[in-house]
Coordinates of C-alpha atoms in Angstrom, one line a residue:
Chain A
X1 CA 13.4 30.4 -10.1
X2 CA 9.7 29.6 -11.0
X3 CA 9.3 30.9 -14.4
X4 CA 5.5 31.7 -15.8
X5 CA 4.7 31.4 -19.6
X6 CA 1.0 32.0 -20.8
X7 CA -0.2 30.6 -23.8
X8 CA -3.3 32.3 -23.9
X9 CA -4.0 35.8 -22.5
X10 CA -4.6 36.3 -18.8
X11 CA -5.6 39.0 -16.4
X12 CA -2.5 40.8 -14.8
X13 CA -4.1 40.2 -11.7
X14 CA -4.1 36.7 -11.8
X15 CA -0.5 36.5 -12.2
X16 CA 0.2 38.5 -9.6
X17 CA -1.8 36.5 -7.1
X18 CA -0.1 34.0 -8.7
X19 CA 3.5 34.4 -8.4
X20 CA 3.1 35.5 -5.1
X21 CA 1.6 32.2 -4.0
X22 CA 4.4 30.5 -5.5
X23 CA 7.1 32.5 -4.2
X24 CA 5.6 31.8 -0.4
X25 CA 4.8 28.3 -1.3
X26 CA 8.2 27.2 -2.4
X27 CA 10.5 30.4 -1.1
X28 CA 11.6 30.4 -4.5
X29 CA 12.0 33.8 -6.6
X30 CA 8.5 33.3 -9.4
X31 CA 8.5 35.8 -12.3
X32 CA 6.3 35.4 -15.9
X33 CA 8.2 35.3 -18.6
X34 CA 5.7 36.6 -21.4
X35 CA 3.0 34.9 -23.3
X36 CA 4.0 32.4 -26.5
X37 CA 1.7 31.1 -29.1
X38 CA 0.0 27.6 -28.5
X39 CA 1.5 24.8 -30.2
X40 CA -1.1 23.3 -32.7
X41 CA 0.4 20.2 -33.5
X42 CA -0.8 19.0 -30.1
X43 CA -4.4 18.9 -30.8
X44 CA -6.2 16.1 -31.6
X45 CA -9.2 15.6 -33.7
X46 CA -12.0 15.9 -30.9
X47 CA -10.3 19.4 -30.3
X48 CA -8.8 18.4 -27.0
X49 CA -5.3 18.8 -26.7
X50 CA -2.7 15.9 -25.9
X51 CA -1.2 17.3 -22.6
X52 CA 2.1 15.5 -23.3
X53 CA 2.8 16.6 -26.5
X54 CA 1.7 20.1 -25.8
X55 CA 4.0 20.0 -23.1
X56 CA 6.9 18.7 -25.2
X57 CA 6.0 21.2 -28.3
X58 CA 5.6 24.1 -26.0
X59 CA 7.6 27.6 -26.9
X60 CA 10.8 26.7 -24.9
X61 CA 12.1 29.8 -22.5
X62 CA 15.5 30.5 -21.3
X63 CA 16.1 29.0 -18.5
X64 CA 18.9 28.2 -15.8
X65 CA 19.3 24.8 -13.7
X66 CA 17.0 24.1 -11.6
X67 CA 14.7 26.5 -12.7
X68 CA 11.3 25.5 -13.3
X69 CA 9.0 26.5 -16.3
X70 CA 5.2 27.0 -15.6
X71 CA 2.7 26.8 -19.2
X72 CA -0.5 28.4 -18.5
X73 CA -3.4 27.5 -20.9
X74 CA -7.2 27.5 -21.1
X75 CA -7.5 24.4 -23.8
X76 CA -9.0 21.4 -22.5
X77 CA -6.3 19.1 -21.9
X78 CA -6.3 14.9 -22.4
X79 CA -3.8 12.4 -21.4
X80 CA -3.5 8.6 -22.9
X81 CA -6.6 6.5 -21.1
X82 CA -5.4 4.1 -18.5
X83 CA -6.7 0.5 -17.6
X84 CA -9.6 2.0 -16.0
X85 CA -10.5 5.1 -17.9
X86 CA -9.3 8.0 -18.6
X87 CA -8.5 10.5 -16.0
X88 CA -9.7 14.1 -16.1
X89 CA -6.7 16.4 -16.8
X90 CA -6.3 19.8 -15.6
X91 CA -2.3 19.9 -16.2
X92 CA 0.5 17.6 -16.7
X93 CA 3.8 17.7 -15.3
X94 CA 7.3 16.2 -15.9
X95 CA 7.5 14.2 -12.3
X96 CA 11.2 15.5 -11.3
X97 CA 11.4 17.6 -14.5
X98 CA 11.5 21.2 -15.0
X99 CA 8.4 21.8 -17.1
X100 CA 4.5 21.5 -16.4
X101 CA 1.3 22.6 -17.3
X102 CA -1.7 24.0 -16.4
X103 CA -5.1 24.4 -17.9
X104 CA -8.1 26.3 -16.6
X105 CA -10.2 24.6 -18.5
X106 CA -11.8 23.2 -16.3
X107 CA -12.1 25.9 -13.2
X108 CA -15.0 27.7 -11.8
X109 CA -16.0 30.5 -14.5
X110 CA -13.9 33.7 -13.7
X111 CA -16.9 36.3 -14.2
X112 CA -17.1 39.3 -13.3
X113 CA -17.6 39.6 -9.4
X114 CA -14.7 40.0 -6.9
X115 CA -15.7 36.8 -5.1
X116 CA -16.0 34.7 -8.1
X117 CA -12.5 36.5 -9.1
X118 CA -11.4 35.6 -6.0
X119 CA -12.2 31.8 -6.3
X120 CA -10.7 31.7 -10.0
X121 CA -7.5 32.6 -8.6
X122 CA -7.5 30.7 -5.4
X123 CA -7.9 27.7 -7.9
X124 CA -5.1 28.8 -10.4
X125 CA -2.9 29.5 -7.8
X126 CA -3.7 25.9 -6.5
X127 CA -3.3 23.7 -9.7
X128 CA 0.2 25.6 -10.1
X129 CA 1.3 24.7 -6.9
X130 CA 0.3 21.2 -7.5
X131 CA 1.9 20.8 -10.6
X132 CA 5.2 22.6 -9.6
X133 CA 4.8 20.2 -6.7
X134 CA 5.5 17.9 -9.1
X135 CA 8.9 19.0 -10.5
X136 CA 10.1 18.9 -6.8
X137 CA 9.3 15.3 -6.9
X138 CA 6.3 15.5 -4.8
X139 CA 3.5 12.8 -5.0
X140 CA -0.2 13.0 -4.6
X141 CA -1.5 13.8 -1.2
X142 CA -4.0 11.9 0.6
X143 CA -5.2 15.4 2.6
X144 CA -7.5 17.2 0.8
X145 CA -6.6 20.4 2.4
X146 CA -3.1 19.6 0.6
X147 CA -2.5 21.0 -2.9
X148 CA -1.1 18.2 -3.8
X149 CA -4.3 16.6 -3.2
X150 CA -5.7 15.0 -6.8
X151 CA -7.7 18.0 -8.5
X152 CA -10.6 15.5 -9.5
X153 CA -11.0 13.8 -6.0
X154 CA -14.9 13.7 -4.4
X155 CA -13.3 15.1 -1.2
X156 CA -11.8 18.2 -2.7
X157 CA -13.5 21.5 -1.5
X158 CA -15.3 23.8 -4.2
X159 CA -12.7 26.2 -2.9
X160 CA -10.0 24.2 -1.9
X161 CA -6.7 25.5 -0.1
X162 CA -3.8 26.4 -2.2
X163 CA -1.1 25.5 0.6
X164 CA 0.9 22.2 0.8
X165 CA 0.3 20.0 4.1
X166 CA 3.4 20.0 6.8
X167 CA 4.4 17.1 5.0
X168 CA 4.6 18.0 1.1
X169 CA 6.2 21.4 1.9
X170 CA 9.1 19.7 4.3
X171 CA 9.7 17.7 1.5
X172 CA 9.8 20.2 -0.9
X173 CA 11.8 22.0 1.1
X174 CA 14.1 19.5 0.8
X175 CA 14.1 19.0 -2.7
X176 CA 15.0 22.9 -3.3
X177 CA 17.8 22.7 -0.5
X178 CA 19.1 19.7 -2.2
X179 CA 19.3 21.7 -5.8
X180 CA 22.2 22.3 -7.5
X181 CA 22.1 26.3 -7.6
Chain B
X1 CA 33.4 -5.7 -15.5
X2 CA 32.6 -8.9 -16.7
X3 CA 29.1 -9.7 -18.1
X4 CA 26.7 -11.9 -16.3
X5 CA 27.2 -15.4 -17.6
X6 CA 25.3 -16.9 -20.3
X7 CA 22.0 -18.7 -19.1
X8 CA 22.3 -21.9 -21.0
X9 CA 26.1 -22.5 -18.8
X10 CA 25.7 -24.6 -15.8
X11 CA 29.3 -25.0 -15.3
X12 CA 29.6 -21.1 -13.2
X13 CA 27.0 -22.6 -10.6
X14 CA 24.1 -20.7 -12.3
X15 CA 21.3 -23.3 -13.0
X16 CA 19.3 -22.9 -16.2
X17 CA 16.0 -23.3 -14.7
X18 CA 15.7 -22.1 -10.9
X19 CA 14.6 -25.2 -8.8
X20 CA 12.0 -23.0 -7.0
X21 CA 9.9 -21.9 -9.9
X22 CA 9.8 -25.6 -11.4
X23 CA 8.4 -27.4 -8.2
X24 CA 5.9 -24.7 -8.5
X25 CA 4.6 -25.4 -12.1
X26 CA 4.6 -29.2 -10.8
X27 CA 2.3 -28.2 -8.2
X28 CA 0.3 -25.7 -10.2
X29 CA 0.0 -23.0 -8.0
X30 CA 1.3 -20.2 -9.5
X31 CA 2.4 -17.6 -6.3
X32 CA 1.6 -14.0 -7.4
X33 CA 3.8 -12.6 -5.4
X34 CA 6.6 -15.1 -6.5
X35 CA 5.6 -14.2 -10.5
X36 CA 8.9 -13.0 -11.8
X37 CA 11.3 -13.6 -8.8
X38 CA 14.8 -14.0 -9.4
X39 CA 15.9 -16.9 -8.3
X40 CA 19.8 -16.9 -9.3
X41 CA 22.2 -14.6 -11.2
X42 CA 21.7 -17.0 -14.4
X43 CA 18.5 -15.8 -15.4
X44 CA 19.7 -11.9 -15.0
X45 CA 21.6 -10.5 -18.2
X46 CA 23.0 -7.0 -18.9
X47 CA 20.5 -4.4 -19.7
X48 CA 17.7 -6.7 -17.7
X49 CA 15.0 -4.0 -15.9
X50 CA 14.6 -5.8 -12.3
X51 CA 12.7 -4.6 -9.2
X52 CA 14.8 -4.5 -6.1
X53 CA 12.5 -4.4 -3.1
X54 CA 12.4 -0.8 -1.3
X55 CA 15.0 0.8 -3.7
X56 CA 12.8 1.0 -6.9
X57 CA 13.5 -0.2 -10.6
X58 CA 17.3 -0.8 -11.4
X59 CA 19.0 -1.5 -14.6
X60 CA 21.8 -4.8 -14.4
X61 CA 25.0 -3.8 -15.4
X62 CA 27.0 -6.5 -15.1
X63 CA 29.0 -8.7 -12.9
X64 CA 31.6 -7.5 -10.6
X65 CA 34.5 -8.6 -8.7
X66 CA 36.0 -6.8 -5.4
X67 CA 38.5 -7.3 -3.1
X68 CA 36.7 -7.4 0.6
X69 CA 38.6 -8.1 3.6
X70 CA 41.0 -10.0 2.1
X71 CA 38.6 -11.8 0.5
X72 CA 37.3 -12.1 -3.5
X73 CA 33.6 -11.7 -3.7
X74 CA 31.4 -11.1 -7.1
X75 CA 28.7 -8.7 -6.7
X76 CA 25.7 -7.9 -9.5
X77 CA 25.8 -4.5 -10.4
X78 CA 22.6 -3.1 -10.5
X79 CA 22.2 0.9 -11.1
X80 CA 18.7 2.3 -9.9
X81 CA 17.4 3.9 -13.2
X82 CA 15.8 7.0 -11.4
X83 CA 19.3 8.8 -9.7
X84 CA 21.7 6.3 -11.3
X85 CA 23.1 5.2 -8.3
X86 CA 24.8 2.4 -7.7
X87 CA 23.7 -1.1 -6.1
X88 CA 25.9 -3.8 -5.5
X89 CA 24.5 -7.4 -4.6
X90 CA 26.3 -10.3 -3.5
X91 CA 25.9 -13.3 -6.2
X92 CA 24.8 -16.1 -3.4
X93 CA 22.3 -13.5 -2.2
X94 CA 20.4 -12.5 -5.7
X95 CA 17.7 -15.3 -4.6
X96 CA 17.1 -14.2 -1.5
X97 CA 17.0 -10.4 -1.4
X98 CA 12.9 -10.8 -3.3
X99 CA 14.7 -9.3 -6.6
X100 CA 12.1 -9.5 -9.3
X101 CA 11.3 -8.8 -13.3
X102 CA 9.2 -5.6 -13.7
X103 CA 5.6 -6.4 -13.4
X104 CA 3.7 -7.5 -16.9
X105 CA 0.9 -6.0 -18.1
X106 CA -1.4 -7.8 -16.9
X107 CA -0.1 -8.0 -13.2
X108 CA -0.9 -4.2 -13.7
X109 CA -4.2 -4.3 -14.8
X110 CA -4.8 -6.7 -11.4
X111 CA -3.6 -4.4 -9.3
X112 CA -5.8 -1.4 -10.6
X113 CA -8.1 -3.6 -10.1
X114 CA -7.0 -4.4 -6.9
X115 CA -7.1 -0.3 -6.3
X116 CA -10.6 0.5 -7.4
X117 CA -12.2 -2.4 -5.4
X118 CA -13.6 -1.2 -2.1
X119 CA -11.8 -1.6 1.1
X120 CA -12.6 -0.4 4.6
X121 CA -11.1 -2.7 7.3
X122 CA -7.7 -1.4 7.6
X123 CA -5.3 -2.8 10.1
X124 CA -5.8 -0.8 13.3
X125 CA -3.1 -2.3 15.6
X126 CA 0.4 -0.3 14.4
X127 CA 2.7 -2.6 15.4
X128 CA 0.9 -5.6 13.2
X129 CA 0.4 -3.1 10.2
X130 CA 4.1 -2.0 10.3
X131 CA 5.3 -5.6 10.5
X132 CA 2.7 -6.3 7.4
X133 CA 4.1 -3.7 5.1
X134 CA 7.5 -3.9 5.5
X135 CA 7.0 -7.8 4.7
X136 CA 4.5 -7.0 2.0
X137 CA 7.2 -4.3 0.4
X138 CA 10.1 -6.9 0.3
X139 CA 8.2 -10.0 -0.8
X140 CA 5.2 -9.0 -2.4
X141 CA 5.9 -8.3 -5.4
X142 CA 3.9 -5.2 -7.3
X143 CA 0.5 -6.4 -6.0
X144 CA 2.0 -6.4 -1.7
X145 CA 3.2 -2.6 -3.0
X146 CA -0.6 -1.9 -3.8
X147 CA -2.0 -3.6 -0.7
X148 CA 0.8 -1.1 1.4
X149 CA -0.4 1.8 -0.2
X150 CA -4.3 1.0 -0.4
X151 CA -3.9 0.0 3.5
X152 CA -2.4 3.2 4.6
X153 CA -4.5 5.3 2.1
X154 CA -8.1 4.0 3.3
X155 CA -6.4 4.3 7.0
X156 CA -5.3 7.8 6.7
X157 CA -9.2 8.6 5.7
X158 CA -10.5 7.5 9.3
X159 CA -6.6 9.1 11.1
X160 CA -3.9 11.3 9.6
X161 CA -1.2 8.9 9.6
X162 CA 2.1 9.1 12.1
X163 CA 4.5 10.7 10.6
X164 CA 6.6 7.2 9.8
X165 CA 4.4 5.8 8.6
X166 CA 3.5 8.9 6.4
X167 CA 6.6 8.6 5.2
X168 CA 6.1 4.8 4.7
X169 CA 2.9 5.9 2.1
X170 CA 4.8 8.0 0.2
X171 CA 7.8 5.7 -0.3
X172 CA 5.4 3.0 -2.0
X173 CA 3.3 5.0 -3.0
X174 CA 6.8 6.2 -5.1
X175 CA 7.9 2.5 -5.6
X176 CA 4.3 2.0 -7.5
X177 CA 4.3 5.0 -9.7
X178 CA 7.4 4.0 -10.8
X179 CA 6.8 0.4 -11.3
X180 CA 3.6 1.3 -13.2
X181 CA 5.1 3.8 -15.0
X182 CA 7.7 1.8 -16.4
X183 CA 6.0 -1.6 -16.9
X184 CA 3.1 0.7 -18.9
X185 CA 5.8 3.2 -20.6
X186 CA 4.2 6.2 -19.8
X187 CA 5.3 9.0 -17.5
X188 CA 5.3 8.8 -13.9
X189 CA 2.4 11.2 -13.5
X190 CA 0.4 9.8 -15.4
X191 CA 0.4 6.7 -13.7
X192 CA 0.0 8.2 -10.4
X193 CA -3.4 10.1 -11.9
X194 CA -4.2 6.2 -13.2
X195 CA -3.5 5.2 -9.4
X196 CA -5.3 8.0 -8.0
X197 CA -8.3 7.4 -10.1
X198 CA -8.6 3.7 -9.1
X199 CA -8.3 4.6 -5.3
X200 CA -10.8 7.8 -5.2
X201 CA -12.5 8.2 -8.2
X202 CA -14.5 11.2 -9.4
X203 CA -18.0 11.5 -8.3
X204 CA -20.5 10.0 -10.5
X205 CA -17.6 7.8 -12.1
X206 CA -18.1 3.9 -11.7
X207 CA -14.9 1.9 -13.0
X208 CA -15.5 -0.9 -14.9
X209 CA -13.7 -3.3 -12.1
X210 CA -13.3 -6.8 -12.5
X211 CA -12.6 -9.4 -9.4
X212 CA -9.5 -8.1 -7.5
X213 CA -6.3 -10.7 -7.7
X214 CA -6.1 -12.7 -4.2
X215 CA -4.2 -10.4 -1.4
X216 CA -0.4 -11.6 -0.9
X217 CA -0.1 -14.4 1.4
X218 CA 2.6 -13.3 4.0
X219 CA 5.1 -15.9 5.0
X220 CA 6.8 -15.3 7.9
X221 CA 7.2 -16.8 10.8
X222 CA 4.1 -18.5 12.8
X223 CA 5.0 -16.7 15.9
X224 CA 5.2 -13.4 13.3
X225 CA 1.8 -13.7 12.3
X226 CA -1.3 -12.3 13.7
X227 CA -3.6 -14.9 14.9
X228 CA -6.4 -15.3 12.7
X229 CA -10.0 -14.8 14.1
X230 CA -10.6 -18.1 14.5
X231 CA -14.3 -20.0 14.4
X232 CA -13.5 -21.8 18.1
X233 CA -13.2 -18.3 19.1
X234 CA -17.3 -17.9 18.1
X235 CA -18.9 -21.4 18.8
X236 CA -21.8 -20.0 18.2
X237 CA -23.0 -20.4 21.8
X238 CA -24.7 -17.0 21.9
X239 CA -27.2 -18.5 19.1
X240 CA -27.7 -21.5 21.2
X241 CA -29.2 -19.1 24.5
X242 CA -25.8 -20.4 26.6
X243 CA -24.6 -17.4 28.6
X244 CA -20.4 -17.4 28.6
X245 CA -20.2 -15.6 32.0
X246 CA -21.6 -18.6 33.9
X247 CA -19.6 -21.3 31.7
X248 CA -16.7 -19.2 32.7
X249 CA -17.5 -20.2 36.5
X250 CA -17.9 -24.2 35.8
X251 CA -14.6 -24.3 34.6
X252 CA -13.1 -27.1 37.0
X253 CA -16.9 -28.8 36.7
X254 CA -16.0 -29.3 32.7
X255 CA -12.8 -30.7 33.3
X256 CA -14.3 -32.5 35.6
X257 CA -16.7 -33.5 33.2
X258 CA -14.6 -34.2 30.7
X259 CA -12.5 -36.3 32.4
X260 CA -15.4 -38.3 33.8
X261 CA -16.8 -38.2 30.0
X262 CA -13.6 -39.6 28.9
X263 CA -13.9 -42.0 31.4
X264 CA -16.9 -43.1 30.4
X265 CA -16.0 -43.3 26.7
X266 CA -13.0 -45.5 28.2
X267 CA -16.0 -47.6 29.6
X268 CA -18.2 -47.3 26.5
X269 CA -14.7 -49.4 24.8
X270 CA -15.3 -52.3 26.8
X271 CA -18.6 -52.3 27.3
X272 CA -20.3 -55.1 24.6
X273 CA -23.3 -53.7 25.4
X274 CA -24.9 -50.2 23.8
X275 CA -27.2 -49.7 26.4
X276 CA -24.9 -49.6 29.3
X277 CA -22.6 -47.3 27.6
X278 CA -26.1 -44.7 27.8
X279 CA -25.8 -45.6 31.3
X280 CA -22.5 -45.3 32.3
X281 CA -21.7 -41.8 31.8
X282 CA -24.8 -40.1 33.0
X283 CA -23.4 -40.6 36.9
X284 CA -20.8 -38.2 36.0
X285 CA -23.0 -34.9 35.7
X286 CA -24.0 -34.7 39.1
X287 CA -20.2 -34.1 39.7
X288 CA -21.3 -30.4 37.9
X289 CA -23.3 -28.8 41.4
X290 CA -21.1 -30.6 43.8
X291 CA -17.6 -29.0 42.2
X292 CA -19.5 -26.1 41.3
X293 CA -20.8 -25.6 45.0
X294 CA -17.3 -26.4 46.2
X295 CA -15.1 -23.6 44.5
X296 CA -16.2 -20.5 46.0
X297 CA -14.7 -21.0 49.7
X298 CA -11.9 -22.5 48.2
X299 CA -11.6 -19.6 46.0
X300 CA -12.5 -17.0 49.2
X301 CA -9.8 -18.8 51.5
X302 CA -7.1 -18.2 48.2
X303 CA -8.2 -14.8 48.6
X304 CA -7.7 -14.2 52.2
X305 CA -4.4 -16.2 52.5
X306 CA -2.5 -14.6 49.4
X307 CA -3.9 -11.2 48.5
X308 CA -1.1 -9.6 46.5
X309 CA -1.2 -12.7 43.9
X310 CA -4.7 -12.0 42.4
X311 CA -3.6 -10.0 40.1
X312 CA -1.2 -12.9 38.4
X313 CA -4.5 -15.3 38.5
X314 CA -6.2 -12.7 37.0
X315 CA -3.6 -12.5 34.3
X316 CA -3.9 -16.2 34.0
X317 CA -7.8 -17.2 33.4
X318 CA -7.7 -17.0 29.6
X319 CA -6.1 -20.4 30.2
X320 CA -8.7 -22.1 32.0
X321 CA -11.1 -20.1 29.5
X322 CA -9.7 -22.7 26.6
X323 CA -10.2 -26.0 29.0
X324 CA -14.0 -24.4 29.0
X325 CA -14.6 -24.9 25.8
X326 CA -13.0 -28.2 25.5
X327 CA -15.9 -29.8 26.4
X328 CA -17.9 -28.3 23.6
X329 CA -15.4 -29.6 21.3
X330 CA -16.0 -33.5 22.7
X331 CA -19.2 -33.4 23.0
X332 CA -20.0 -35.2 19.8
X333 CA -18.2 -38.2 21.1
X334 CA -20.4 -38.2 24.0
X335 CA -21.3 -41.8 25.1
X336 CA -24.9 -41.1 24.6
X337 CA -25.2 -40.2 21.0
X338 CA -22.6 -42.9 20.3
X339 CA -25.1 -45.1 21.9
X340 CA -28.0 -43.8 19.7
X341 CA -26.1 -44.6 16.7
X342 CA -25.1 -48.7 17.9
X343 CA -29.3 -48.9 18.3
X344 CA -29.7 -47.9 15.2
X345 CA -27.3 -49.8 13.7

């Protein structure tokens, strides 16, 4: 079970789309859980917030093995800066874990038109997908039709696609076959 | 399970210092790929984080004695730290299996490096690039990890990639996240967004790169190893207006000519004088037309009395193509210049 926990308010909508993307991306059952209060203590002094400890501070959610928790937020996110830089983050996720999250920080303004609507949720439903990826133990992709494609990369689409390659999904596949429940 | 023994005994067989890793600092040359091999069970205590080659980062547990075919063997227990499951080595083999300390931190930093610099000549031919990697994965260390996964990455931009070898990219591309992730204690997604950002960075990012570490010297066997482009391959004839094609068809005249040169050069020896040496080899290029004339009805009779074994001649010219360029090499010790050089002595 895919769990959904905003920490910020979101369109009803959006969640919709969303869940149902998961559910036929991974063929497992996606519900939200509710929206929780964002942890403060993760916020640093330029106002960013530190995407692991936000992460480990979040609201925790009942949850059963296997299950996988989803944190939606629209803070901008940061992660510790690496030998050459510091990459851009629009989530973070426990590799193998049960927990991730998401920021839309970073997408395409939602607006008010149904196209730009459209693209907004294209992209959420993407970064999810990519970050659940993730707690299935899935690596980057080098396809940039992939999800799992990195979110910064030049050869990403404006609208990229929010399905995993032949590839990612068999191995996800996998991965949820291979699960305990 | 016993613990490994202590690293100061010599008396279990387990030498202080390895052998191997001494010669090396006599000599200087530091291998990266060798940096932080094991060479014997002495230098591995419990609780020691190694890399074992294709399997990941393991934890050493201990020794371990079993009872195998009738037979008492010790094994080093090693348990892989990411499922917790369980590898037994054989003690005479922990030097030879390319067991190694996690990479440093500034092995890392090389191999972002290594990462971000460009790279667009991957290996085309599959059967030389599978060979490569598996070797690079065993006995490469961290750095022949990165070289896999850059060489398959900047590949799979020009092809999508088989599916073996697909799975070949992920597995290292696994092994390095890992690695990286533990040598710089941060999670592993991190380091993959570290890894991803040195091989395809954002648009409008330049990454302040410094000079990659020197690609891993593969060591297998010469018959193993893809033959090098080498310079007698390019002579550099095309520069000097010679046309290849018609070399190709003087191919007995050089041998002929070489043999007559070394003749000559034989005749140079025991000349005293330097002036007949200029004229003593200059009868043998004539023999050039008269051979040169001579092959094509010898080759035209071949042709009409054995038909069906063309093709196997066909298949055999690159030989005589090497006997053409022998001449090219010899030619500095050409009577004539030698000549030259007694008169101006």
């Amino acid at each position: 079970m895919i769990r959904i926990v905003t920490l910020a308010p979101f369109d009803e909508g959006d969640i919709a789309f969303l869940t149902r993307t998961l559910y036929r991306s991974f063929g497992v059952g996606t519900e939200h859980v509710g929206e929780r209060a964002l942890p403060k203590t993760a916020e640093r002094a330029d106002g960013r917030f530190d995407a692991v400890k936000l992460l480990d501070d979040a609201p925790p959610v009942r949850a059963f093995a296997d299950d996988k928790v989803v944190y939606l937020t629209d803070v901008e996110l940061s992660i510790p800066k690496g030998p050459l830089g510091e990459p851009p983050a629009w989530g973070f996720a426990v590799q193998g874990g049960e927990r991730c999250l998401v920021s839309t920080f970073r997408f395409p303004p939602r607006g008010v038109s149904e196209s730009s609507i459209e693209v907004f949720r294209r992209r959420l439903a993407r970064e999810c997908t990519h970050f659940v990826g993730h707690l299935w133990d899935l690596h980057h992709c080098y396809d940039p039709r992939c999800a799992m494609h990195p979110s910064w990369s030049p050869s990403l689409a404006a609208d990229p696609e929010h399905d995993l390659d032949a590839f990612c999904r068999e191995k996800s596949e996998r991965r949820i076959r291979l699960a305990k429940t | 399970m016993a613990p490994l023994p202590d690293r100061s005994t010599r008396g279990n067989g387990f030498p202080v210092r390895p052998p191997g890793k001494r010669d090396r600092e006599d000599k200087g040359e530091p291998d990266p790929a060798l940096e932080g091999n094991i060479a014997s069970a002495g230098e591995l205590e419990p609780g020691d984080r190694v890399v074992y080659p294709n399997q990941g980062v393991c934890r050493v547990l201990g020794l371990e004695q079993k009872d195998i075919a009738g037979q008492r063997l010790e094994f080093v227990k090693l348990t892989r730290e990411e499922d917790g499951a369980s590898v037994l080595v054989p003690l005479q083999k922990v030097a030879t299996i390319g067991l190694r300390r996690v990479a440093s931190a500034d092995q890392i930093e090389g191999v972002f490096h290594y990462l971000g610099a460009s790279y667009d000549d991957p290996e085309l031919d599959w059967k030389v690039r599978h060979r490569d990697n598996v070797e690079r994965l065993i006995a490469g260390g961290v750095l022949g990890v990165a070289e896999v996964v850059k060489g398959l990455h900047s590949l799979a931009r020009l092809r999508p990639l088989p599916a073996k070898e697909r799975e070949l990219y992920d597995g290292s591309r696994h092994l390095l996240v890992s690695e990286v992730a533990v040598s710089l204690g941060i999670p592993a997604t991190i380091a993959e967004d570290y890894i991803d950002y040195a091989l395809m960075p954002p648009a409008g990012v330049k990454l302040p790169l410094k000079p990659p570490p020197k690609p891993v010297e593969l060591k297998g066997p010469p018959w193993k190893r893809k033959k090098p482009v080498s310079e007698e391959d390019d002579l550099g004839l095309e520069d000097l207006g010679l046309d290849l094609g018609s070399l190709e068809g003087e191919e007995p005249a050089a041998e002929n000519a070489e043999g007559a040169a070394g003749e000559g050069a034989e005749r140079t020896e025991t000349a005293s004088a330097g002036e007949e040496a200029v004229a003593t080899p200059r009868p043998a290029r004539p023999a050039k037309p008269e051979k040169k004339a001579a092959r094509p009805p010898v080759a035209e009779k071949e042709r009409k009395k054995a038909p069906k074994a063309h093709p196997k001649k066909a298949a055999k010219k690159p030989a005589p193509r090497n006997a053409a360029k022998k001449p090219a090499k010899a030619k500095p010790a050409k009577p004539p210049k030698k000549a030259s050089g007694g008169k101006r002595k």
